[in-house]
């Protein structure tokens, strides 16, 4: 028998904020890819509650949404025994490494972040320091676990680039402490657009009609898709620049069915927007129905979810501490007895 070289599995890390109802954008841009990668990699998926408080949250809602997001991870097909699914605030290493990395990040770098500029404009009454340094905490999340790959939507590309810069800067001074991560972006749907303004990304903090929530019932999905903004020339063609609404609907079908955009367009050629919208609704409903059912089942068993989160936080903490201790030693913090 030939000698086989067994390479250790690479690590994936990603996080989603429990800041609202998850949308089809979160599903297509992030969650769906998480499930596709779980067999090939060691995967760590975090409920990033510490990121969520950069915007004001109602405490009871935040607590509930953390459990709901963990249930969504599992309902979408992530196996909590294979993957580490946990809450960010349960592992103190995130905050500790975040502070250290703040001292290796420049104000100018953070001032260039477009998500900061967008959110500062949206929440002008609460432009807090956490909102500004948020990308550093995200870098800490990723670097703590020595992640090789980070599945994210296109809007997070700039934050990942910053993470890589911080890691390289740190490694340049102290040797190879951090793995420099790569982003993982799906072929289609890394930027699902708003149903009401298809030039902007679908966002869970926008008004209801702009997004499809993963937990929306079938009739709500049909209604929202029916009202989605298209254009007046009635031709089904993929052209994101001139036909952003129609192109967005076509990419949603492609993402949901796994078909190429070209095939989707061919299938629908000569049809009207009514047919296009029916096709969108049906494939979204079909994909989401089993997820919704499983989510409901899981939410009825909070003790099980709590057990998963507790157990996984311990596993995450063990990995995080290894990196944190190494970093602390490298930068010269006093040894522990
Ligand atoms: P908010 O709107 O409150 O800022 P968000 O949905 O943009 O929230 P997260 O919940 O943290 O932010 O996003 C989780 C993941 O979903 C990220 O990887 C992000 O890139 C991805 N994502 C979010 N919106 C979209 C979208 N419209 N299309 C594709 N991916 C998206
Ligand atoms: N910044 C991301 C959420 C996030 C994340 C992470 C994603 C926080 N930490 C680590 C990937 C890896 C967002 O706003 N979507």
Coordinates of C-alpha atoms in Angstrom, one line a residue, residues 79-227:
X79 CA -23.8 19.5 13.7
X80 CA -22.9 20.8 17.2
X81 CA -20.8 17.8 18.0
X82 CA -18.7 18.2 14.9
X83 CA -18.5 22.0 14.9
X84 CA -17.9 24.3 17.8
X85 CA -21.0 26.6 18.1
X86 CA -20.8 29.0 21.0
X87 CA -21.3 32.6 22.3
X88 CA -18.5 35.1 22.0
X89 CA -19.0 36.5 25.5
X90 CA -18.5 33.1 27.1
X91 CA -14.9 33.0 26.0
X92 CA -13.0 35.9 27.6
X93 CA -10.0 35.5 25.3
X94 CA -11.9 37.5 22.6
X95 CA -11.9 40.7 24.7
X96 CA -8.3 40.1 26.0
X97 CA -6.8 39.6 22.5
X98 CA -9.0 42.4 21.2
X99 CA -7.4 44.8 23.6
X100 CA -3.9 43.7 22.7
X101 CA -4.6 44.0 19.0
X102 CA -6.0 47.5 19.5
X103 CA -2.5 48.5 20.3
X104 CA -1.3 47.1 16.9
X105 CA -4.0 48.8 14.8
X106 CA -3.9 52.4 13.5
X107 CA -6.6 54.9 13.8
X108 CA -6.2 55.7 10.1
X109 CA -6.9 52.0 9.2
X110 CA -10.1 52.0 11.2
X111 CA -11.2 55.4 9.8
X112 CA -11.3 53.8 6.4
X113 CA -13.7 51.0 7.3
X114 CA -16.9 51.5 5.3
X115 CA -19.1 49.5 7.7
X116 CA -18.1 52.0 10.4
X117 CA -18.9 55.0 8.2
X118 CA -22.3 53.4 7.3
X119 CA -23.2 52.5 10.9
X120 CA -22.0 55.8 12.3
X121 CA -24.3 57.6 9.8
X122 CA -27.2 55.3 10.7
X123 CA -26.7 55.6 14.5
X124 CA -25.5 59.2 14.8
X125 CA -26.7 59.4 18.4
X126 CA -24.5 56.6 19.5
X127 CA -21.1 56.6 17.7
X128 CA -19.3 54.8 20.5
X129 CA -15.7 53.7 20.6
X130 CA -16.7 50.0 20.3
X131 CA -18.3 50.7 16.9
X132 CA -15.0 52.2 15.8
X133 CA -12.8 49.4 17.1
X134 CA -15.2 46.6 16.1
X135 CA -13.0 45.3 13.3
X136 CA -10.2 44.8 15.8
X137 CA -12.4 42.5 17.9
X138 CA -13.3 40.7 14.7
X139 CA -9.6 40.2 14.0
X140 CA -9.2 38.8 17.5
X141 CA -12.1 36.4 16.9
X142 CA -10.4 35.0 13.9
X143 CA -6.8 35.0 15.0
X144 CA -7.5 33.4 18.4
X145 CA -8.4 30.2 16.7
X146 CA -5.6 30.3 14.1
X147 CA -8.3 30.1 11.4
X148 CA -7.2 29.4 7.8
X149 CA -10.5 30.2 6.2
X150 CA -13.3 32.7 7.0
X151 CA -16.6 32.3 5.1
X152 CA -18.2 35.7 4.9
X153 CA -20.3 37.9 2.6
X154 CA -18.7 40.5 0.4
X155 CA -19.4 43.3 2.9
X156 CA -16.9 41.8 5.3
X157 CA -14.0 41.7 2.8
X158 CA -12.5 44.9 4.1
X159 CA -12.5 43.7 7.7
X160 CA -10.8 40.5 6.7
X161 CA -8.1 42.4 4.8
X162 CA -7.5 44.4 8.0
X163 CA -7.3 41.2 10.0
X164 CA -4.6 39.9 7.6
X165 CA -2.7 43.2 7.9
X166 CA -2.8 43.1 11.7
X167 CA -1.7 39.4 11.7
X168 CA 1.2 40.1 9.4
X169 CA 2.3 43.2 11.3
X170 CA 2.3 41.2 14.6
X171 CA 4.1 38.2 13.0
X172 CA 6.6 40.7 11.5
X173 CA 7.6 41.8 15.1
X174 CA 7.2 38.6 17.1
X175 CA 7.6 35.7 14.6
X176 CA 4.9 33.3 13.3
X177 CA 2.3 33.7 16.0
X178 CA -0.8 34.0 13.9
X179 CA -2.1 32.1 10.9
X180 CA -2.9 34.7 8.2
X181 CA -6.5 33.8 7.2
X182 CA -8.1 33.8 3.7
X183 CA -11.7 34.8 3.0
X184 CA -14.2 32.3 1.5
X185 CA -16.9 33.8 -0.7
X186 CA -19.6 31.8 -2.4
X187 CA -19.7 31.8 -6.2
X188 CA -23.2 33.4 -6.2
X189 CA -24.9 35.4 -3.6
X190 CA -22.0 36.9 -1.6
X191 CA -24.0 40.1 -1.8
X192 CA -27.8 39.6 -1.7
X193 CA -29.5 42.9 -2.3
X194 CA -32.5 44.6 -0.6
X195 CA -35.8 43.8 -2.1
X196 CA -36.9 47.4 -1.9
X197 CA -33.6 49.1 -2.9
X198 CA -31.6 46.6 -5.0
X199 CA -28.6 48.9 -5.1
X200 CA -28.1 48.3 -1.3
X201 CA -27.3 45.0 0.5
X202 CA -30.1 43.1 2.2
X203 CA -29.7 44.0 5.9
X204 CA -31.5 42.7 9.0
X205 CA -31.6 46.2 10.5
X206 CA -33.6 47.6 7.5
X207 CA -37.4 47.8 7.4
X208 CA -39.2 44.5 7.1
X209 CA -40.1 44.7 3.4
X210 CA -36.5 45.0 2.4
X211 CA -35.6 41.5 3.5
X212 CA -36.8 37.9 3.7
X213 CA -36.2 36.5 7.2
X214 CA -35.1 32.9 7.4
X215 CA -38.1 32.3 9.7
X216 CA -40.7 34.1 7.5
X217 CA -43.8 32.0 6.9
X218 CA -44.6 31.1 3.2
X219 CA -47.3 33.7 2.8
X220 CA -45.0 36.5 4.0
X221 CA -42.3 35.4 1.7
X222 CA -44.7 35.4 -1.3
X223 CA -45.9 38.9 -0.4
X224 CA -42.5 40.4 0.1
X225 CA -41.2 38.9 -3.2
X226 CA -44.3 40.1 -5.1
X227 CA -43.6 43.6 -3.9

